[in-house]
Amino acid sequence: MEKEPKRKRPIQKKVRFSQEEWGYLKNKIDQSPYNNFQNFARIMLITGEIVHVDYSELRTLNQEVGRIGNNVNQMARLANQFEEISIDDVEQLLTDVQNLQIMVSSALKKEMQRGR
């Protein structure tokens, strides 16, 4: 008499796929945050949906915010060191801030449209 292994999930089901179906599924698994078929299939079967959010645009936005922050810090150091700041520096800072506002607005609009 064999002992049942003490597993958290003791029930096993088998599924068969054609090559075309498996290729499609493999692509979906690779795009998902799940690292293998078992995790992907379990979540998909239980919840009926798997949501994958692409944060690449937000990462780009975060990098740009960091660059602008560095520019602001450099300008503040220059202003403190020389006790003055040029019009060109102020205009550049304003341009950077406007670009940031455009990027943030664009990213938010895309996320809001994606959520609909």
XYZ file of C-alpha atoms in Angstrom, residues 61 63-73 88-104:
29
model
C 9.050 58.097 -16.339
C 14.198 57.669 -14.697
C 13.226 60.970 -16.294
C 12.019 62.331 -12.959
C 15.375 61.339 -11.482
C 17.236 63.199 -14.214
C 15.153 66.310 -13.698
C 15.741 66.072 -9.959
C 19.496 65.933 -10.623
C 19.219 69.019 -12.839
C 17.344 70.903 -10.133
C 19.962 69.932 -7.543
C 18.993 80.015 -19.696
C 19.231 77.744 -16.654
C 15.757 78.753 -15.486
C 14.316 78.223 -18.981
C 15.939 74.801 -19.189
C 14.479 73.866 -15.808
C 11.023 75.036 -16.900
C 11.313 73.005 -20.110
C 12.300 69.913 -18.128
C 9.361 70.365 -15.773
C 6.954 70.823 -18.710
C 8.310 67.648 -20.326
C 7.787 65.825 -17.047
C 4.210 67.041 -16.836
C 3.536 65.839 -20.386
C 5.057 62.422 -19.665
C 3.111 61.995 -16.430
